[in-house]
PDB file of C-alpha atoms in Angstrom:
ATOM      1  CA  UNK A  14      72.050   5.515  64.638  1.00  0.00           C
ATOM      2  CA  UNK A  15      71.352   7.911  61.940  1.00  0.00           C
ATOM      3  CA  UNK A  16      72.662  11.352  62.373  1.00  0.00           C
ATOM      4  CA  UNK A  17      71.731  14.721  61.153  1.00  0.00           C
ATOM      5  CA  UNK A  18      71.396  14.948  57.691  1.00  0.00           C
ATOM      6  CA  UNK A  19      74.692  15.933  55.403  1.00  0.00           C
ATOM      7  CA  UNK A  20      75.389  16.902  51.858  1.00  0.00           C
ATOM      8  CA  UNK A  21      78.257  16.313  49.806  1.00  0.00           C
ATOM      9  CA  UNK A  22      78.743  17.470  46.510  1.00  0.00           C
ATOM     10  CA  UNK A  23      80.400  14.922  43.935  1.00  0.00           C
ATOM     11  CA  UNK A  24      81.318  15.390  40.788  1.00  0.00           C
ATOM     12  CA  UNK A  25      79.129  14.302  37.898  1.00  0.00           C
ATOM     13  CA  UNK A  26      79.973  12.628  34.466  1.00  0.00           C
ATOM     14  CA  UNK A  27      79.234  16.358  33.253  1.00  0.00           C
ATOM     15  CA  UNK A  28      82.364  17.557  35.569  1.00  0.00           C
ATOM     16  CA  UNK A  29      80.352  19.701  37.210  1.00  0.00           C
ATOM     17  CA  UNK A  30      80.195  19.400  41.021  1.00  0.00           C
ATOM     18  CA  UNK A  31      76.678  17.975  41.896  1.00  0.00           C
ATOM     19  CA  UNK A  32      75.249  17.826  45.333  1.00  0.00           C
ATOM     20  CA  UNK A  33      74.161  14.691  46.850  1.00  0.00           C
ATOM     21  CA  UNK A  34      70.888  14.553  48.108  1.00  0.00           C
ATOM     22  CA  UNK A  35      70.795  14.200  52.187  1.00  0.00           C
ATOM     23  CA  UNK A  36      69.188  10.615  53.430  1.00  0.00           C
ATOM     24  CA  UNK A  37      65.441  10.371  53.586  1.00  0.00           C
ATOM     25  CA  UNK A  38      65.746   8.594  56.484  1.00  0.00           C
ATOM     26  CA  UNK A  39      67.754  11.155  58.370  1.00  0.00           C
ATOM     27  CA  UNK A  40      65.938  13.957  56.672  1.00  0.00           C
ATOM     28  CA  UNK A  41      62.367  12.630  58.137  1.00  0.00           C
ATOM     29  CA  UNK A  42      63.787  12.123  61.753  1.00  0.00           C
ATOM     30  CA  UNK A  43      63.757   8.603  61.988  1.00  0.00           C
ATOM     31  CA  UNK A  44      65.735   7.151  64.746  1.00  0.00           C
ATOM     32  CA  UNK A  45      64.935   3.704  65.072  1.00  0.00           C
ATOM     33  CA  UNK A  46      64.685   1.785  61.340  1.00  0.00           C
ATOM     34  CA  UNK A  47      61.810  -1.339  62.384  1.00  0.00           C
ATOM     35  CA  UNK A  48      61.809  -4.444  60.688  1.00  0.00           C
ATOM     36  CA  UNK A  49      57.960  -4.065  61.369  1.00  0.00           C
ATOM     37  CA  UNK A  50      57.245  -0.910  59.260  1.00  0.00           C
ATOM     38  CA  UNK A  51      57.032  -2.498  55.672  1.00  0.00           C
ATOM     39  CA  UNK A  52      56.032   1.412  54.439  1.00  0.00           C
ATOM     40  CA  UNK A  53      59.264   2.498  55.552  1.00  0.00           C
ATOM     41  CA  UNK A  54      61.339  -0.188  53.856  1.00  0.00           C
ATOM     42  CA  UNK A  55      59.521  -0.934  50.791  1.00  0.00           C
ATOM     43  CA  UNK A  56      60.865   2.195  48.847  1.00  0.00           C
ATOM     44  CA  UNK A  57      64.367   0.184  49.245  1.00  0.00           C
ATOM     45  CA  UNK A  58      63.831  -2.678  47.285  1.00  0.00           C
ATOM     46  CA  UNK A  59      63.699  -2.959  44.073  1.00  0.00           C
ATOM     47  CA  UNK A  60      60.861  -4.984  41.754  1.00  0.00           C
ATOM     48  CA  UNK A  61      62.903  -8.186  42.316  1.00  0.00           C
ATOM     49  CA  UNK A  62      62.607  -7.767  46.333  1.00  0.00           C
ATOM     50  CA  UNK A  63      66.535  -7.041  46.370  1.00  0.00           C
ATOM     51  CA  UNK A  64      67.715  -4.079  48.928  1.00  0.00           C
ATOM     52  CA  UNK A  65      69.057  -1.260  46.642  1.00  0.00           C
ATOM     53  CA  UNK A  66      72.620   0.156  46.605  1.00  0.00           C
ATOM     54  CA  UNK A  67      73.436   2.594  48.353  1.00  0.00           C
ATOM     55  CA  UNK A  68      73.993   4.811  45.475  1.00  0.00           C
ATOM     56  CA  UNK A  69      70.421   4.179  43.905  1.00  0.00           C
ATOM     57  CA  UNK A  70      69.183   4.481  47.099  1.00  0.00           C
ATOM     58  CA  UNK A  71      70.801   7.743  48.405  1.00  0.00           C
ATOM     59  CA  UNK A  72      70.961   6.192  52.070  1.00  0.00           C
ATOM     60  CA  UNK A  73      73.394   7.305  53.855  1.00  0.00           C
ATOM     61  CA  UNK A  74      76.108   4.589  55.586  1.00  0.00           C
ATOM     62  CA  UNK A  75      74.618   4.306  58.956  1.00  0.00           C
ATOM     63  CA  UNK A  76      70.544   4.317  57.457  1.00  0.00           C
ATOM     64  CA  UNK A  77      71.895   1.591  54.788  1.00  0.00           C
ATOM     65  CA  UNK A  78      73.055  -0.372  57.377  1.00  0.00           C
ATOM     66  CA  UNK A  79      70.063  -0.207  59.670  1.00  0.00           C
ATOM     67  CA  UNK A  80      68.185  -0.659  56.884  1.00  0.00           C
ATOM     68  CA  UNK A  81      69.608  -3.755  55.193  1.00  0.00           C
ATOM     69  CA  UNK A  82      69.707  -5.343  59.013  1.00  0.00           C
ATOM     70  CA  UNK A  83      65.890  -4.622  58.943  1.00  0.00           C
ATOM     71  CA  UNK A  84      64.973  -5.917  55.225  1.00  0.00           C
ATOM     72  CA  UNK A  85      66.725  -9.032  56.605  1.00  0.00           C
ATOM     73  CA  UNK A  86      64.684  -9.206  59.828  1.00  0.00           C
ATOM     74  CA  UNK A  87      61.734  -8.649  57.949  1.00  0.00           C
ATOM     75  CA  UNK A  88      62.961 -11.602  55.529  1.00  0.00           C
ATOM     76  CA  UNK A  89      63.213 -14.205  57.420  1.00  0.00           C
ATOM     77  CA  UNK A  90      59.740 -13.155  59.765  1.00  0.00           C
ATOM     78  CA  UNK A  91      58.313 -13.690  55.502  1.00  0.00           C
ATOM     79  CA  UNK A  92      57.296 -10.090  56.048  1.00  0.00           C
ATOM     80  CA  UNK A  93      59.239  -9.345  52.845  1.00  0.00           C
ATOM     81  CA  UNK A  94      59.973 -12.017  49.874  1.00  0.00           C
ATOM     82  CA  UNK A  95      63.267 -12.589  49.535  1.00  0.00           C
ATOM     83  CA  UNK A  96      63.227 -12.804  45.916  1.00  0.00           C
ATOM     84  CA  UNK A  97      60.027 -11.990  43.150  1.00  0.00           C
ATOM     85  CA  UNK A  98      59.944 -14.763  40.295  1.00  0.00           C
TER      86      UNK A  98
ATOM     87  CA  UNK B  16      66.421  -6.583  82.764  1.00  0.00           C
ATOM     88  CA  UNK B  17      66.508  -5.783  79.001  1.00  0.00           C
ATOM     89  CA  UNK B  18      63.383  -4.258  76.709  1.00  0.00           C
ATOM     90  CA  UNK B  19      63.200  -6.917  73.997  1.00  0.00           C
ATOM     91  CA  UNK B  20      60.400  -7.131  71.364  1.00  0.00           C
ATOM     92  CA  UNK B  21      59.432 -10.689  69.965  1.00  0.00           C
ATOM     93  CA  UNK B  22      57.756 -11.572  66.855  1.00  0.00           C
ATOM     94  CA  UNK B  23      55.908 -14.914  67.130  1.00  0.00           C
ATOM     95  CA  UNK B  24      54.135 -16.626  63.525  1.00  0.00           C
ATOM     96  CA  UNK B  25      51.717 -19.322  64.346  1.00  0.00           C
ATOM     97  CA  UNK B  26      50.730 -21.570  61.861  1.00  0.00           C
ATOM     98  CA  UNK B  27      47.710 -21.453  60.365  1.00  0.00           C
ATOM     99  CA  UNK B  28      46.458 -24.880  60.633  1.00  0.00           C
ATOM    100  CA  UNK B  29      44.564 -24.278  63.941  1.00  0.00           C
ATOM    101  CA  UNK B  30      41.986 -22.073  64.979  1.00  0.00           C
ATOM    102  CA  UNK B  31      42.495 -18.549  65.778  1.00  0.00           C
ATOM    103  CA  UNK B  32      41.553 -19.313  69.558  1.00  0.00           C
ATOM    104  CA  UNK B  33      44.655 -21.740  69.578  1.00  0.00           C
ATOM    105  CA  UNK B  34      46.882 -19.751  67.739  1.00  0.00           C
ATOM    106  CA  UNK B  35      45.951 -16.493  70.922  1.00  0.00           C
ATOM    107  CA  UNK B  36      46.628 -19.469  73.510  1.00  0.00           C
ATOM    108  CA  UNK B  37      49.954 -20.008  71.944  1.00  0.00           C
ATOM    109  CA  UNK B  38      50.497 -16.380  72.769  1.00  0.00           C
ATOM    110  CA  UNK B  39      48.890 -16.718  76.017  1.00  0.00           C
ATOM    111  CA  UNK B  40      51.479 -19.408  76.816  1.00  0.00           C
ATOM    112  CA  UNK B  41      54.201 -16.945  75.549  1.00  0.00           C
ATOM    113  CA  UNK B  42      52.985 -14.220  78.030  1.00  0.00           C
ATOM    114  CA  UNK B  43      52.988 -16.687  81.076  1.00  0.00           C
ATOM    115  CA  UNK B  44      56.154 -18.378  80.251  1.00  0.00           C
ATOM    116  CA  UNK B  45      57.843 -15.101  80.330  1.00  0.00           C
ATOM    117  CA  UNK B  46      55.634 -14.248  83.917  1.00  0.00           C
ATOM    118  CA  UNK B  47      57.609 -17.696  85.253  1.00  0.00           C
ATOM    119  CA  UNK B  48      60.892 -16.386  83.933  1.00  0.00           C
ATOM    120  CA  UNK B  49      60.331 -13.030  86.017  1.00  0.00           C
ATOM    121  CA  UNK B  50      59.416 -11.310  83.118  1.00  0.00           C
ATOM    122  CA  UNK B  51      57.151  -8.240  82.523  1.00  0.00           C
ATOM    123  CA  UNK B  52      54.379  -8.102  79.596  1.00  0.00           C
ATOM    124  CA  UNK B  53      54.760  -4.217  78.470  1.00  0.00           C
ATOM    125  CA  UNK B  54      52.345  -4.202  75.733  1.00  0.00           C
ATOM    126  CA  UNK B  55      51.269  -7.390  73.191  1.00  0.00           C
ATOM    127  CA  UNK B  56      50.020  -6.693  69.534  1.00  0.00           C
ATOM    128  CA  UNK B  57      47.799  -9.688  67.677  1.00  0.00           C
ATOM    129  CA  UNK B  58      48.027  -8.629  63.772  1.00  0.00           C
ATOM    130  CA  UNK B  59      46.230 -11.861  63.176  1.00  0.00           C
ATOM    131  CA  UNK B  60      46.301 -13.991  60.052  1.00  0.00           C
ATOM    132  CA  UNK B  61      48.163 -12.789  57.641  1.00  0.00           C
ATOM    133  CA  UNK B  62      49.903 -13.770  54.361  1.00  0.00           C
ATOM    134  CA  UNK B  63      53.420 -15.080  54.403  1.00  0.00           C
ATOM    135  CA  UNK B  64      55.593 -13.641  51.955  1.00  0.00           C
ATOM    136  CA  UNK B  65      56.812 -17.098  50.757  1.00  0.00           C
ATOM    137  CA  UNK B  66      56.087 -20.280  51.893  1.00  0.00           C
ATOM    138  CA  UNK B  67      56.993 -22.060  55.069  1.00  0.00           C
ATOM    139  CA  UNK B  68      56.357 -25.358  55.717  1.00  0.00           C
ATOM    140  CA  UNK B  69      53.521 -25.970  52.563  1.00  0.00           C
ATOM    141  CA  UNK B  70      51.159 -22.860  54.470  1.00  0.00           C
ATOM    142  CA  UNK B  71      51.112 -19.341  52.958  1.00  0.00           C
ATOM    143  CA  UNK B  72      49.489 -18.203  55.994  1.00  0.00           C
ATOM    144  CA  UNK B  73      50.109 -17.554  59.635  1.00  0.00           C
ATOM    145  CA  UNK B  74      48.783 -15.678  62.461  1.00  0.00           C
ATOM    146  CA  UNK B  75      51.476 -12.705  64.034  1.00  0.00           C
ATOM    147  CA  UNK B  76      52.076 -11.389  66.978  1.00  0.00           C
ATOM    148  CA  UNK B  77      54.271  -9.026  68.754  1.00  0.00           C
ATOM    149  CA  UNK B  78      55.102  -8.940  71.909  1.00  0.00           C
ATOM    150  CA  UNK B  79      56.952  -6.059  73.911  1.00  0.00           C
ATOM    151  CA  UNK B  80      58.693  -7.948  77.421  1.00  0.00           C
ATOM    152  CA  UNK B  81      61.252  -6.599  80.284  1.00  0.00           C
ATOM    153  CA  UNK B  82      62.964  -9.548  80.384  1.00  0.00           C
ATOM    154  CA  UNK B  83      66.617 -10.795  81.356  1.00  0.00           C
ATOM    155  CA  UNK B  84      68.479 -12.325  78.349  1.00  0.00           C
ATOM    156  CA  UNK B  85      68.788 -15.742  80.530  1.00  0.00           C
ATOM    157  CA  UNK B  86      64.550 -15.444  80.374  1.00  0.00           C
ATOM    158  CA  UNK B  87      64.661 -14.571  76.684  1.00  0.00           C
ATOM    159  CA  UNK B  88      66.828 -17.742  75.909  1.00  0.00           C
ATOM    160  CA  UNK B  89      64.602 -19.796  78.292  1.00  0.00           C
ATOM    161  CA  UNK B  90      60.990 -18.614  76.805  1.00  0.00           C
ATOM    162  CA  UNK B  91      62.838 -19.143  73.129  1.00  0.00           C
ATOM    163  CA  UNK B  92      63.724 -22.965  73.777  1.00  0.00           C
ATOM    164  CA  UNK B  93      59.960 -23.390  75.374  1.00  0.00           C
ATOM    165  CA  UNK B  94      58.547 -22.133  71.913  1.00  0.00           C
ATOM    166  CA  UNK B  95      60.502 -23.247  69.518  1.00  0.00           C
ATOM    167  CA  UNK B  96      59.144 -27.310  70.931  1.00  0.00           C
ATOM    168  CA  UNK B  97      55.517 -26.379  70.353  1.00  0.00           C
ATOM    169  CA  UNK B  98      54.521 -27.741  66.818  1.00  0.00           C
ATOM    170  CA  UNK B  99      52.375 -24.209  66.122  1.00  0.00           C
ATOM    171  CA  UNK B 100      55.063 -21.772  66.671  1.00  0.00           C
ATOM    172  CA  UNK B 101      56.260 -21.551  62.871  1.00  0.00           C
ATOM    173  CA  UNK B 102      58.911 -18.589  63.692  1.00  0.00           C
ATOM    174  CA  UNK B 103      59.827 -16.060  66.165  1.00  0.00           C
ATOM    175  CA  UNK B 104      62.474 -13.728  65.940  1.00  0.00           C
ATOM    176  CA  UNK B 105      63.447 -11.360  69.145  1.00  0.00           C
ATOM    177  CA  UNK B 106      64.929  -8.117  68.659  1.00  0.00           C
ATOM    178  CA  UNK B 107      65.920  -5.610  70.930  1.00  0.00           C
ATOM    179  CA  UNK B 108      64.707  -2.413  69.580  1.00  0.00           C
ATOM    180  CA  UNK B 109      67.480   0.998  70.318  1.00  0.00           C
ATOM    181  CA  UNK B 110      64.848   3.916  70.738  1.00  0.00           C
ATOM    182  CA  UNK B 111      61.069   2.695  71.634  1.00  0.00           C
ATOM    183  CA  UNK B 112      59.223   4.483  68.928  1.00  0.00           C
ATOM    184  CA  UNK B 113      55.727   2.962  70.158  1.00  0.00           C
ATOM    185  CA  UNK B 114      54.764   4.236  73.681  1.00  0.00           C
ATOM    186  CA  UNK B 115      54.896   1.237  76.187  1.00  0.00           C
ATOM    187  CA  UNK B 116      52.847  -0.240  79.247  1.00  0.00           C
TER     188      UNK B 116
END
């Protein structure tokens, strides 16, 4: 489950070191990602319905996972389209 | 005995009394099995994000059971023969978030 929220700086195309921003969903205290809350998972999809990467996202590994596992639940319960046009 | 949370679409092409006795029959097929109703959640018709089956509709419903998995399997396989049940999809949630029963 998501842990507490962490921050790691990476370097930029600038070169200078840029720190990451932590998870929303480990900064807001959320430890159980539903398949139910569409408020929750909307932000991760993009206008085509498709999850987001992780790195446009800003999930961190454990949240992306939950989260992907729940935009899928939520897919097939036609909750969420899988796909827009 | 295992918390599981199930997520039951009816179809739309009955009434909205039929579609709650489908859910009824859920409740009491799970009561046979040993099971315990926690808490039950109508969200009632609703759109479908894509069709299923020609409808664009469905009534939900959420159900929140104490259940052993051999009760789960056996309330699944009653459910999935009735013609109204659409789709249902049980999960079994890590943290409750949603006080229960």
């Amino acid at each position: 489950m998501p842990s507490k929220p962490r921050t790691k700086s990476k370097k930029s195309d600038g070169g200078r070191p840029r720190k990451e921003k932590p998870c929303s969903i480990c900064a807001r205290g959320i430890e159980y990602i539903d398949y139910k809350d569409l408020a929750l998972l909307k932000p991760f999809l993009n206008e085509r319905a498709k999850i987001k990467a992780r790195r446009t996202s800003g999930a961190c590994a454990s949240c992306q996972k939950h989260l992907s596992a729940a935009v899928k639940n939520a897919r097939e319960m036609a909750l969420i389209p899988y796909t827009t046009r | 005995m295992r918390r599981y949370e199930m997520m039951l679409i009816v179809t739309d092409e009955v009434e909205e009394d039929a579609a709650k006795a489908v859910v009824e029959r859920a409740k009491s097929a799970f009561d046979a099995q040993g099971g315990r109703i926690l808490d039950e959640a109508w969200w009632g018709k609703r759109a479908l994000a894509y069709e299923i089956g020609k409808r664009d509709h469905g009534y939900y419903a959420v159900l929140d059971v104490e259940a052993s998995a051999e009760a789960v399997a056996e309330v699944e396989r009653q459910l999935k023969i009735l013609d109204e049940v659409v789709r249902l999809k049980t999960v079994r949630p890590d943290v409750r978030i949603r006080a229960a029963g």
